[in-house]
Coordinates of C-alpha atoms in Angstrom, one line a residue:
X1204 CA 140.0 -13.5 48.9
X1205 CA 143.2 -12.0 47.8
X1206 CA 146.6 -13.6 49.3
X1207 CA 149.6 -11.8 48.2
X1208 CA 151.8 -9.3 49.8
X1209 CA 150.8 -6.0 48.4
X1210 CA 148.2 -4.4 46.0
X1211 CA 150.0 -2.3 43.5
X1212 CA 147.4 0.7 42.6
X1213 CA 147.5 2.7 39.6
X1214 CA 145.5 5.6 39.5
X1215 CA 144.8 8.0 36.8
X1216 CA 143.5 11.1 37.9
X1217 CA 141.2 12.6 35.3
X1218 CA 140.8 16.2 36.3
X1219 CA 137.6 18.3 34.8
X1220 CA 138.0 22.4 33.9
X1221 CA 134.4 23.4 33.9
X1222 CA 133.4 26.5 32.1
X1223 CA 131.2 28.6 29.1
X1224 CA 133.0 27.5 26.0
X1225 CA 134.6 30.5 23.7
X1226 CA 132.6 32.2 21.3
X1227 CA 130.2 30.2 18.6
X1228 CA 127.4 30.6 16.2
X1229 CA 125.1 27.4 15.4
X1230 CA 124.3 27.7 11.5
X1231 CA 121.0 25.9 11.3
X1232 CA 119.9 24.6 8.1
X1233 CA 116.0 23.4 7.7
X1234 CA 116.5 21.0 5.0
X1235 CA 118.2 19.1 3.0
X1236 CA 119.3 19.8 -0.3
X1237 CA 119.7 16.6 -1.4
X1238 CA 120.4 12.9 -0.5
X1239 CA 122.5 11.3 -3.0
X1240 CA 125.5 8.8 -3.6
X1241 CA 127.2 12.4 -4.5
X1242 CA 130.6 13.4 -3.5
X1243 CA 132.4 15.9 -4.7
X1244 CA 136.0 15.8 -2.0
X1245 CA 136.4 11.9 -2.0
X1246 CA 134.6 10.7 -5.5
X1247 CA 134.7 13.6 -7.6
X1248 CA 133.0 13.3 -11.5
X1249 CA 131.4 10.2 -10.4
X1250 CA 128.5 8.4 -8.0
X1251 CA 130.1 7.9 -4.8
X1252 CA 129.8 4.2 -3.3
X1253 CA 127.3 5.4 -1.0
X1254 CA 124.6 8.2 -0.2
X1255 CA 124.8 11.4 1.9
X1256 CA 122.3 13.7 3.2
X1257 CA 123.8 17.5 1.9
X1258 CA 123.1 20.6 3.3
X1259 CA 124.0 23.5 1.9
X1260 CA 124.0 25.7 -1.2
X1261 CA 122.4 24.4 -4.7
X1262 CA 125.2 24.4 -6.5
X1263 CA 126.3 21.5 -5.1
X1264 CA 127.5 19.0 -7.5
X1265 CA 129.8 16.1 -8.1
X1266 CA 132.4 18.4 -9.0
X1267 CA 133.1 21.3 -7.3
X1268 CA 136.2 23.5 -8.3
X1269 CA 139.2 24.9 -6.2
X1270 CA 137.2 28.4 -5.7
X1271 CA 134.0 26.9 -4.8
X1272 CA 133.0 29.2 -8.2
X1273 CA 129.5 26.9 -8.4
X1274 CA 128.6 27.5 -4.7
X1275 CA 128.9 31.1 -4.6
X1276 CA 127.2 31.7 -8.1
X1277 CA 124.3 29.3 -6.8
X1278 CA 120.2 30.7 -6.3
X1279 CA 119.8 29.6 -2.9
X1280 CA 120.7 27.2 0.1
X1281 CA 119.0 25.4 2.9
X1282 CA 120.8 27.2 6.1
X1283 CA 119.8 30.0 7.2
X1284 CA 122.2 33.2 6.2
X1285 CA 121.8 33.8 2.8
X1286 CA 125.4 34.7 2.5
X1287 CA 126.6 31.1 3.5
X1288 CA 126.5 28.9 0.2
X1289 CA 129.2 26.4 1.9
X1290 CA 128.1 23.0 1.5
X1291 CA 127.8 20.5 4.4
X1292 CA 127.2 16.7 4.5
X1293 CA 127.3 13.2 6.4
X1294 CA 126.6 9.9 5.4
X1295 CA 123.3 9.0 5.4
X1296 CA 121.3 6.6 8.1
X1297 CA 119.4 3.2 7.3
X1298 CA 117.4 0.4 9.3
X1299 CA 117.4 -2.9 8.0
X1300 CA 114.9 -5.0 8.5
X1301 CA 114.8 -8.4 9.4
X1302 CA 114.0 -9.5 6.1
X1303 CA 116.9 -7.9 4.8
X1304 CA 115.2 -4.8 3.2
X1305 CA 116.4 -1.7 4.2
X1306 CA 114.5 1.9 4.9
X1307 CA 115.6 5.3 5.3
X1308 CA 115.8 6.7 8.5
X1309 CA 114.7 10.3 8.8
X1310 CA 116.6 13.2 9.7
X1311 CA 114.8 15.5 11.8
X1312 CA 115.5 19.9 10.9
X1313 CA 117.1 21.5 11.7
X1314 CA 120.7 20.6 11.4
X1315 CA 123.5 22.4 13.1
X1316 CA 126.6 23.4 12.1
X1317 CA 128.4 25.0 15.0
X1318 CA 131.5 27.4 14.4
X1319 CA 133.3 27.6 17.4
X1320 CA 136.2 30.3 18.0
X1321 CA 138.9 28.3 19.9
X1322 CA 142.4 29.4 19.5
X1323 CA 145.6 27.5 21.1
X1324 CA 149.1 27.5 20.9
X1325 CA 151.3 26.3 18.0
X1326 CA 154.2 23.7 18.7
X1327 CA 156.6 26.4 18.6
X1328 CA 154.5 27.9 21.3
X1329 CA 152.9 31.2 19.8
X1330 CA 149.3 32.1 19.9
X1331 CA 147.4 31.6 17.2
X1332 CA 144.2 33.8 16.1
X1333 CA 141.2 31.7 14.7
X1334 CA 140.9 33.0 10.9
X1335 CA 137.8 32.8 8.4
X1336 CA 137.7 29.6 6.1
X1337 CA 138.2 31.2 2.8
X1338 CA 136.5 30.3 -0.1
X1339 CA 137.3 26.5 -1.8
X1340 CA 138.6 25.0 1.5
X1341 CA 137.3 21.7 2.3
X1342 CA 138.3 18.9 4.4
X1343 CA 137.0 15.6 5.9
X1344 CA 136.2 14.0 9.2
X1345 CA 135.7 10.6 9.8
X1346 CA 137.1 7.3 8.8
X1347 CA 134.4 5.4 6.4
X1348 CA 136.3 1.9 6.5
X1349 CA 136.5 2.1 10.7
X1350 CA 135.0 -0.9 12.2
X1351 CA 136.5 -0.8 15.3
X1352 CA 137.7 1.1 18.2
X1353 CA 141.3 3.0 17.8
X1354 CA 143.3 2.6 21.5
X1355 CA 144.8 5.6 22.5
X1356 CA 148.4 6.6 20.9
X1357 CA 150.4 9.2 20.6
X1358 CA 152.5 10.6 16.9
X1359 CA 155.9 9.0 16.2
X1360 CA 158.4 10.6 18.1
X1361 CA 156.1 12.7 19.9
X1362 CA 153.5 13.1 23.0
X1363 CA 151.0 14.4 20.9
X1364 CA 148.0 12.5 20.7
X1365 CA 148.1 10.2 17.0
X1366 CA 145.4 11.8 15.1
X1367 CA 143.2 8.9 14.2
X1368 CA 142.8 8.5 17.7
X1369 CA 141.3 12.1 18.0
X1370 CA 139.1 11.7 14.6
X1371 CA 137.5 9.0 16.7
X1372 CA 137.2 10.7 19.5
X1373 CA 135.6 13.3 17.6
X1374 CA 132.6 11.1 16.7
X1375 CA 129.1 11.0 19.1
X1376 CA 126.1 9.3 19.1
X1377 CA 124.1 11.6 21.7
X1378 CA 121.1 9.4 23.1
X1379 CA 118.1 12.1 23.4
X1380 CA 115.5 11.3 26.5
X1381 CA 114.1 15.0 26.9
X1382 CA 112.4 13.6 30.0
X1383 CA 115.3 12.6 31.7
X1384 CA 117.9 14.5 33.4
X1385 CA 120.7 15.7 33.0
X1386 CA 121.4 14.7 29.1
X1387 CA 124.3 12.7 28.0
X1388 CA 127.5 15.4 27.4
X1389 CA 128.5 15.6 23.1
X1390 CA 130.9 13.3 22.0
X1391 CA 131.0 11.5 25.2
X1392 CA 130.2 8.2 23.3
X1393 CA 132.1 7.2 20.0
X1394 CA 130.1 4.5 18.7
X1395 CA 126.6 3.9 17.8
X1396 CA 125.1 1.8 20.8
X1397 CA 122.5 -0.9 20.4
X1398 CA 119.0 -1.4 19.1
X1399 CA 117.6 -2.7 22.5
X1400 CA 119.3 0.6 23.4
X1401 CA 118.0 2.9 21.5
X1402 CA 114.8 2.1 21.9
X1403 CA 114.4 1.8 25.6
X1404 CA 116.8 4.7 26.0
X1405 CA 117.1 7.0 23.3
X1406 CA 112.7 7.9 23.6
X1407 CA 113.7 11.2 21.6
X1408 CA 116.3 9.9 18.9
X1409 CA 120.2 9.8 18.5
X1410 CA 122.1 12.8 17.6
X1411 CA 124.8 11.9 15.4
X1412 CA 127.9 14.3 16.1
X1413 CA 131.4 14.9 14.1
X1414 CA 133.9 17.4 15.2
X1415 CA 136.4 18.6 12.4
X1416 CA 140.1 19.5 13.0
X1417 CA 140.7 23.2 13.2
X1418 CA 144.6 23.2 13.4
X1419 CA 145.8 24.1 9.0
X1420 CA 148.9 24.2 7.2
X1421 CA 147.7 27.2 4.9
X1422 CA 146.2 24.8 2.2
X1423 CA 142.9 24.6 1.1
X1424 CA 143.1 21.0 0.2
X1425 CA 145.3 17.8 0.3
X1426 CA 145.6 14.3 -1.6
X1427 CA 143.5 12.4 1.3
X1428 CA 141.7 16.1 2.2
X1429 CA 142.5 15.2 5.7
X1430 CA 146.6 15.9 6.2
X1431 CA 146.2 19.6 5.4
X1432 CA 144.3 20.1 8.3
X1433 CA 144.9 18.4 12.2
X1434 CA 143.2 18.1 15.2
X1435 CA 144.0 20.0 18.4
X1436 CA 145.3 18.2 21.1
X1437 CA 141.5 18.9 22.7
X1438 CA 139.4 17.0 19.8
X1439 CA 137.1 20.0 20.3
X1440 CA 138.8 22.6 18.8
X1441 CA 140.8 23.4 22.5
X1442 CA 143.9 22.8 23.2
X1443 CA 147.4 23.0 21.1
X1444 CA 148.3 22.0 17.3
X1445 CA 151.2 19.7 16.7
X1446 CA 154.4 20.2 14.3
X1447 CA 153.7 22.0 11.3
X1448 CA 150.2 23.4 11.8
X1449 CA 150.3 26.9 13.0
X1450 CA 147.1 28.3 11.6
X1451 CA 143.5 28.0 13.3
X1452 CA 140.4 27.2 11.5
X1453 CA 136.9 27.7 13.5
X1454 CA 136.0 24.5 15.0
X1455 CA 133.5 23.0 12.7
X1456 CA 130.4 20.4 14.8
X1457 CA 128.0 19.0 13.0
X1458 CA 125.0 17.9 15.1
X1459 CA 121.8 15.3 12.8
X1460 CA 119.4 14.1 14.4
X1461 CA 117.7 11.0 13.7
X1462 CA 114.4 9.2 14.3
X1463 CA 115.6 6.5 15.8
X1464 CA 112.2 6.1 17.6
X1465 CA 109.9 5.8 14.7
X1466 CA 111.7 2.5 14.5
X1467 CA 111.1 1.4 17.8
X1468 CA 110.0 -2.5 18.8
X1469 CA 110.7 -3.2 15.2
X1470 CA 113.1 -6.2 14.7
X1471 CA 116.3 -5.4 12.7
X1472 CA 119.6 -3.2 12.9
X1473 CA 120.6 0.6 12.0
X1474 CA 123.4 0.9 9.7
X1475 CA 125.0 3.2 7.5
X1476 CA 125.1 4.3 4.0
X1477 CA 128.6 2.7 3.8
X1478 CA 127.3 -0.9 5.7
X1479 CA 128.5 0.4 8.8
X1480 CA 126.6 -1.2 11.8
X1481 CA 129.2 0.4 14.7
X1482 CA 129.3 3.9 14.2
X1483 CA 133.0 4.0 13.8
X1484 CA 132.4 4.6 10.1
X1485 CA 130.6 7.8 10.4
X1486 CA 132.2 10.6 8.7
X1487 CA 131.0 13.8 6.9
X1488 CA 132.7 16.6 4.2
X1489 CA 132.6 20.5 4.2
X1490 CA 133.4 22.8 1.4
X1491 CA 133.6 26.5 2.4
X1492 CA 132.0 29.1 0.0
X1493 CA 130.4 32.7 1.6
X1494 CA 130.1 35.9 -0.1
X1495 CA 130.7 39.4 1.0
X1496 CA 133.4 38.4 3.4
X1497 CA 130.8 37.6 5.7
X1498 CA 132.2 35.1 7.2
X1499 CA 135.4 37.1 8.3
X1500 CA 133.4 40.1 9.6
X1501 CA 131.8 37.6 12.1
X1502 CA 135.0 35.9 12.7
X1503 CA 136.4 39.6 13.8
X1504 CA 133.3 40.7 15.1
X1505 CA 133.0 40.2 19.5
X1506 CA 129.4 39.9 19.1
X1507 CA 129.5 36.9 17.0
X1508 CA 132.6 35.4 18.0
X1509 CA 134.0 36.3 22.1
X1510 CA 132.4 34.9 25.2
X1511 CA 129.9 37.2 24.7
X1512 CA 128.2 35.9 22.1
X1513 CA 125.1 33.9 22.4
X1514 CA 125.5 31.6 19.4
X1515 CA 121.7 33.3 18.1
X1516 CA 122.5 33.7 14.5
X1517 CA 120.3 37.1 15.2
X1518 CA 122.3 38.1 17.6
X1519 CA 125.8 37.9 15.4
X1520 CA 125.8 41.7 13.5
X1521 CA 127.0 40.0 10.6
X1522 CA 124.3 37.4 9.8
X1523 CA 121.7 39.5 11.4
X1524 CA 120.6 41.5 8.1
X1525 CA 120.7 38.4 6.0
X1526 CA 118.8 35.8 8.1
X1527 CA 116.4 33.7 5.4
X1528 CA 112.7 32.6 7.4
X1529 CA 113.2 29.1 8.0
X1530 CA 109.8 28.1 5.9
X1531 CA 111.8 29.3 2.5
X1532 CA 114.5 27.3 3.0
X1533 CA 113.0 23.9 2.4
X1534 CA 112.5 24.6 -1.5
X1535 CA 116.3 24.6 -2.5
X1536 CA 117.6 21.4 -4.1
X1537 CA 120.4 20.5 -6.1
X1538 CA 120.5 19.1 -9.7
X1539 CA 121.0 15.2 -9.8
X1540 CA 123.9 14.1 -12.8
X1541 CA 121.8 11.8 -15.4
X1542 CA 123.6 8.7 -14.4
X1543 CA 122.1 8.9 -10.9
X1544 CA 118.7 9.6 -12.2
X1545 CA 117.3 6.3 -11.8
X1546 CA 118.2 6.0 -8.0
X1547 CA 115.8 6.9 -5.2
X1548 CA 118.1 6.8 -2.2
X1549 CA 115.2 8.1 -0.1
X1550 CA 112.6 5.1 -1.3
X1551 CA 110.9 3.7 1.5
X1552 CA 111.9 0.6 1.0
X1553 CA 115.1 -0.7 -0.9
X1554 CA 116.7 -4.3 -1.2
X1555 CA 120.0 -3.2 -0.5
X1556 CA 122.1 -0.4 0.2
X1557 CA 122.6 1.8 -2.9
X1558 CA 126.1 1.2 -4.3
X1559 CA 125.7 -2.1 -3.1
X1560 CA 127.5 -2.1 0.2
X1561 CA 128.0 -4.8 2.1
X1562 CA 126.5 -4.6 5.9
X1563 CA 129.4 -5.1 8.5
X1564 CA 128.2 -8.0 10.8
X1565 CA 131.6 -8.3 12.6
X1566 CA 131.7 -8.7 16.5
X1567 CA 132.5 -4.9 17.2
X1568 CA 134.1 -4.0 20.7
X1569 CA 131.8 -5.0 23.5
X1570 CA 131.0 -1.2 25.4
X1571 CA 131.6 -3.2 29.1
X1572 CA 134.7 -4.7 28.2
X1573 CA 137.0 -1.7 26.3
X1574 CA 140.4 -2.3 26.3
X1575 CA 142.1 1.0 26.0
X1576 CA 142.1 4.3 27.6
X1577 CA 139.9 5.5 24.8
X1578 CA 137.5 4.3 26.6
X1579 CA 137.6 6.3 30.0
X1580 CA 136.9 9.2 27.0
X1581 CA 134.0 7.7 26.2
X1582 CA 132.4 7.7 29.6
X1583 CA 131.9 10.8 31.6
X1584 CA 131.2 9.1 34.6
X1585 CA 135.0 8.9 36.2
X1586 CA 136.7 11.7 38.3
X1587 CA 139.8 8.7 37.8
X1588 CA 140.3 5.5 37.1
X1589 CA 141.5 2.6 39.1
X1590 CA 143.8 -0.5 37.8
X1591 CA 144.6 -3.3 40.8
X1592 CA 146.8 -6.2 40.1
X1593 CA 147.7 -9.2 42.0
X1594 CA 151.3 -8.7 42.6
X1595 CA 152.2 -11.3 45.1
X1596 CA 156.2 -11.7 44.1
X1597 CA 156.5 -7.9 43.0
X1598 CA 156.0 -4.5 44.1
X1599 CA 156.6 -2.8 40.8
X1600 CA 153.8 -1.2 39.4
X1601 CA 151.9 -2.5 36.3
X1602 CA 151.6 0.3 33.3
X1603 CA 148.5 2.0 32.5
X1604 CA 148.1 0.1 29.1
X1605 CA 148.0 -3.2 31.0
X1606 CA 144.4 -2.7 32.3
X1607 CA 141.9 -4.9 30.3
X1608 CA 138.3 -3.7 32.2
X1609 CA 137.5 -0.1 33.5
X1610 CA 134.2 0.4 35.5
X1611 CA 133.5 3.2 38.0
X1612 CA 130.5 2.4 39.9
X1613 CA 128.0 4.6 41.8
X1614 CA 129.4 5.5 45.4
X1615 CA 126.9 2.9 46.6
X1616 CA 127.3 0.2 44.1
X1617 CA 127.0 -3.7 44.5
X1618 CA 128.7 -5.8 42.8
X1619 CA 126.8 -7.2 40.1
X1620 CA 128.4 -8.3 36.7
X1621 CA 125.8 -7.7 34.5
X1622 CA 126.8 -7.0 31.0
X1623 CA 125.1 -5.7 28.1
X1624 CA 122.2 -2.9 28.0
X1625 CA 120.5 -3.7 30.9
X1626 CA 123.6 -2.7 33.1
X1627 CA 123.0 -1.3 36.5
X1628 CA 122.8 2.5 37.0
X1629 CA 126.0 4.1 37.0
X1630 CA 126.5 8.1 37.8
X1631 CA 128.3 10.1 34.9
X1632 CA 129.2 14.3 35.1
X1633 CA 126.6 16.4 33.6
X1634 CA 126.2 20.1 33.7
X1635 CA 123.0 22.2 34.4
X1636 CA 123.4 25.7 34.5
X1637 CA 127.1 25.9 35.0
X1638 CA 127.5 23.4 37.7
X1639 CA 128.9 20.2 37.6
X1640 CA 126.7 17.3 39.3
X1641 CA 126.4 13.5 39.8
X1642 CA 123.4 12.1 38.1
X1643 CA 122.2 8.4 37.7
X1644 CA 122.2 6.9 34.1
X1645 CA 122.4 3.5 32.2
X1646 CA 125.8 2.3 32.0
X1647 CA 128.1 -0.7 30.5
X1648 CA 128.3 -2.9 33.8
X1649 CA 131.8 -3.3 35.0
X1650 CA 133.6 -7.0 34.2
X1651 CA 133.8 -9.4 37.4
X1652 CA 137.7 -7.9 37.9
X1653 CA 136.6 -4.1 38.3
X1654 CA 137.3 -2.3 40.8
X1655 CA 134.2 0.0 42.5
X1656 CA 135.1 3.5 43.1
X1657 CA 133.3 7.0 43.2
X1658 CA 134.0 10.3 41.9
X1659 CA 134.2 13.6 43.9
X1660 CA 135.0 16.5 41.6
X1661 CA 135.4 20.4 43.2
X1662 CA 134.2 23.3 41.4
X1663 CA 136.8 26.5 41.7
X1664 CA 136.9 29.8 39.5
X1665 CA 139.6 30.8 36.9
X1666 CA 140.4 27.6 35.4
X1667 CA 143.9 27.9 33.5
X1668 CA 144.3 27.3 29.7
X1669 CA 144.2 23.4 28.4
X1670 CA 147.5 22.2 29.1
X1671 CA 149.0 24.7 31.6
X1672 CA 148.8 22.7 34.3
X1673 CA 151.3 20.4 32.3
X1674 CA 148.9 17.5 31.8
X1675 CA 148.0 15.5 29.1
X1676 CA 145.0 16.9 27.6
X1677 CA 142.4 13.6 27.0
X1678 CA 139.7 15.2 25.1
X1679 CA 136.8 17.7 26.1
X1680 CA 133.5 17.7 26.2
X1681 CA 130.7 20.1 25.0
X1682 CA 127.1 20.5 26.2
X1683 CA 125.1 22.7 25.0
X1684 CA 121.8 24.3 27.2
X1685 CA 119.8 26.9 25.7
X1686 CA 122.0 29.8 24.7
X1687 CA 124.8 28.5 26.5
X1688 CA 127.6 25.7 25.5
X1689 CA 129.5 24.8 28.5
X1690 CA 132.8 22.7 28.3
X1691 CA 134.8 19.9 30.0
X1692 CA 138.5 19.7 29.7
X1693 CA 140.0 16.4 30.7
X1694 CA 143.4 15.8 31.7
X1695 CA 145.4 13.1 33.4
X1696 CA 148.4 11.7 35.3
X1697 CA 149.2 8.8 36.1
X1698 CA 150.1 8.0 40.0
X1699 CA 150.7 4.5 41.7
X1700 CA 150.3 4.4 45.1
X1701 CA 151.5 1.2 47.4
X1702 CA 149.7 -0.3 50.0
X1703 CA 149.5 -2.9 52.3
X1704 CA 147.1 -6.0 50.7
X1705 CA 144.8 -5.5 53.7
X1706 CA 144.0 -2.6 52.5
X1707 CA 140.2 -1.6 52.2
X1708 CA 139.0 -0.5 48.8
X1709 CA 137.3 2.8 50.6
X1710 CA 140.9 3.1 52.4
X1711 CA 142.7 2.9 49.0
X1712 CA 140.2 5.5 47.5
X1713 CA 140.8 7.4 50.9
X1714 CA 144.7 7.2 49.6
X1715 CA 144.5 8.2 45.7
X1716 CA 142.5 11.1 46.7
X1717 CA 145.3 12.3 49.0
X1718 CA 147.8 12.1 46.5
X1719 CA 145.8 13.8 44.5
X1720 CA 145.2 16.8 46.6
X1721 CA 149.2 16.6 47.7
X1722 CA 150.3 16.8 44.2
X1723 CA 147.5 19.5 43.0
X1724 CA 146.2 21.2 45.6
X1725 CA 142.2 21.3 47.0
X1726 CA 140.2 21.9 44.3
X1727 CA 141.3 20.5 41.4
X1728 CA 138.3 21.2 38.9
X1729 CA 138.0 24.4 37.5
X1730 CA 135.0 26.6 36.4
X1731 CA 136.4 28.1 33.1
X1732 CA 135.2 30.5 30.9
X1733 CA 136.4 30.1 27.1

């Protein structure tokens, strides 16, 4: 039992804008063009030190010049408009086995590349207008030497969120279970969760997701191929660009999905191309490359591009014309340089990683026990988070950043410690059909010093923009159902509430919840259509 005078209570309200996302098109692409220690951005004019699976046009090489000339002159590509010979690629997916071999994990077609249309505001504060990707553009997202997680941060000098914070946040590793409802939201977890896992979880595989900054100085490339280009204060595209990025880029998601289950009750560990065994190294490259200025016309064109589009590449009057049958698609390849011609990335079995990598076998952060506000992100279980210290000589509150556990349990939750996998049942926010729900799924178990608290989020209409309410924007969400891609905008503030120390958990929920509605008003969730 707690003896001390008062509990000091800092609550950080997350609030949720529910709503259709903006306008989007999902570029599917039914094979691969290649799988190769090829890169062109990063390694140019030489193998790369690890493989990637490519999508894309033929022409793909390991040099590529500034106008994407050997794109757009190529025969053929494995996506689906014949007019798109951009390239698109990820590093590639292995399982090691206990004996130290290592296999190929296969992707499963088709691959999507999303293009979402969501503008914003500069820093200056003028509205921006999402424009085309011209030819020769490329960037990348991801950090390949990440091994751990990032804690959140904002830029030097600034309130905007630091940027390798959001590329992290703009990693997901989406655990399918077709048979189970409601699925996980994208992006809602940032690293690649454990074998046990996957395979008592994850029955249909592991989407591997990467969102890519759509905030541009005007260049089409950059020393690192990162700086020319920044993420929105959103992660997905929404929200506001920081200093010196005025222009808007579509919001480029990749979604590859994996079968994870053809490896399931096997002993061993996935990993990636690069030796990464936490997901944190995930990363993947686009070069831009369309002929006929089809690209713009869909950019411009409402059908393809406003809330009323449907994200059906038929449906877009741009593509519709040009729309290559799925079974053709599978024949395009790229040519392989000479010195790679020995290597066969895509052997079935291979006694190390090609390139040689080293597999990372470091302790990475312990999903029960994250130590930042990253990982409220991660979860989309919490309407807000609760931090109680034992302040028995002081009333002044503790800061946000000094919490070491977060857990929010189910409304009716014991209070078991279990840690690992087998963690008790923990409700999350999902979406079905526009309407925001509780649902029960597997979650990290909270550490012996959590605090148990449930979530009660209000639907309303007319959600204002990200950021006009005057919060800080966390990070959204995305899922997709069908033909419709609905969206989660989180924002926070922090409150601290004090209160007597015999005061009851359920009373001190009873409390935060007031405040909240004082300060904001009933219903603080919006439905929003972007």
């Amino acid at each position: 039992m707690f003896t001390f005078n008062h509990i000091i209570t800092t609550v950080t309200l997350i609030l949720f804008y529910v709503g259709a996302a903006n306008g989007f098109w999902r570029m599917t692409c039914f094979s691969a063009s290649g799988i190769q220690r090829m890169d062109p951005i990063v390694e140019p004019d030489t193998p790369s030190s690890h493989v990637h699976t490519i999508k894309g046009s033929d022409g793909f090489s390991w040099s590529v010049s500034d106008d994407a000339s050997e794109l757009l002159d190529s025969n053929c590509s494995t996506c689906s408009v014949s007019n798109d010979h951009s390239v698109y690629w990820t590093v590639a997916l292995y399982f090691q086995h206990d004996d130290g071999t290592f296999e190929p994990v296969a992707e499963e077609f088709p691959f999507n590349g999303y293009y979402f249309e969501r503008s914003g505001l500069t820093a200056g504060g003028q509205q921006q207008t999402v424009e085309a990707f011209p030819n020769g553009f490329r960037m990348v997202s991801g950090m390949n030497d990440q091994r751990t997680e990032i804690p959140r941060s904002t830029e030097s000098g600034s309130s905007f969120p630091a940027q390798d914070y959001l590329a992290q946040q703009a990693l997901g590793f989406n655990c399918l279970h077709y048979d189970v409802n409601p699925p996980e939201n994208s992006l809602a977890y940032h690293q690649l969760r454990s074998k046990s896992f996957i395979d008592s979880t994850c029955t249909d595989g592991v989407r591997f997701e990467l969102m890519f900054p759509s905030c541009w100085n005007g260049q089409n490339d950059s020393p690192d191929h990162k700086s020319h280009v920044a993420f929105p204060s959103g992660v997905q595209g929404t929200g506001d660009c920081p200093v010196g990025y005025d222009r808007r880029l579509p919001a480029l998601f990749f979604e590859t999905k994996y079968d994870t289950p053809a490896f399931a009750g096997k002993s061993g560990q996935f990993v990636l191309a690069n030796g990464d065994t936490t997901g944190y190294g995930y990363h993947g490259d686009f070069i831009a490359a369309w002929t006929d200025n089809v690209l713009e016309q869909a950019v411009n064109n409402a059908a393809c591009s406003s809330d009323a589009s449907t994200g059906q590449l038929e449906d877009c009057p741009a593509f519709a014309p040009n729309i290559v049958p799925s079974a053709s698609l599978s024949s395009c390849s790229f040519a392989v340089p000479s010195q790679l011609a020995g290597e066969n990335p895509a052997a079935s079995t291979l006694s190390s990683l090609p390139g040689s990598n080293s597999v990372y076998n470091g302790v990475a952060p312990a999903s029960s026990t994250a130590a930042s506000s990253s990982a409220t992100t991660q979860s989309s279980v919490a309407a807000y988070q609760a931090e109680v210290s034992d302040s028995s000589t002081s009333t002044t509150a503790l800061p946000s950043s000094s919490s070491t556990s977060v857990y929010v349990a189910p409304s009716s939750a014991s209070s078991s410690t279990t840690q690992g996998d087998n963690a008790p049942m923990a409700p999350y926010v999902a979406i079905t059909g526009g309407a925001v729900k509780e649902a029960e799924y597997q979650q990290s178990a909270p550490s012996s010093t959590s605090t148990s608290v449930s979530s009660t989020i209000t639907v309303a209409p007319n959600a204002p923009p990200a950021g006009a309410s005057g919060l800080s924007t966390l990070s959204t969400m995305t899922y997709t159902s069908g033909r419709e891609v609905l969206e989660v905008v989180v924002e926070e503030e922090d409150v601290t509430v004090t209160m007597p120390a015999t005061t009851t958990a359920a009373a001190a929920k009873k409390r935060s919840v007031h405040e909240h509605q004082r300060r904001h008003g009933h219903g603080t969730g919006y439905g929003r259509r972007r």
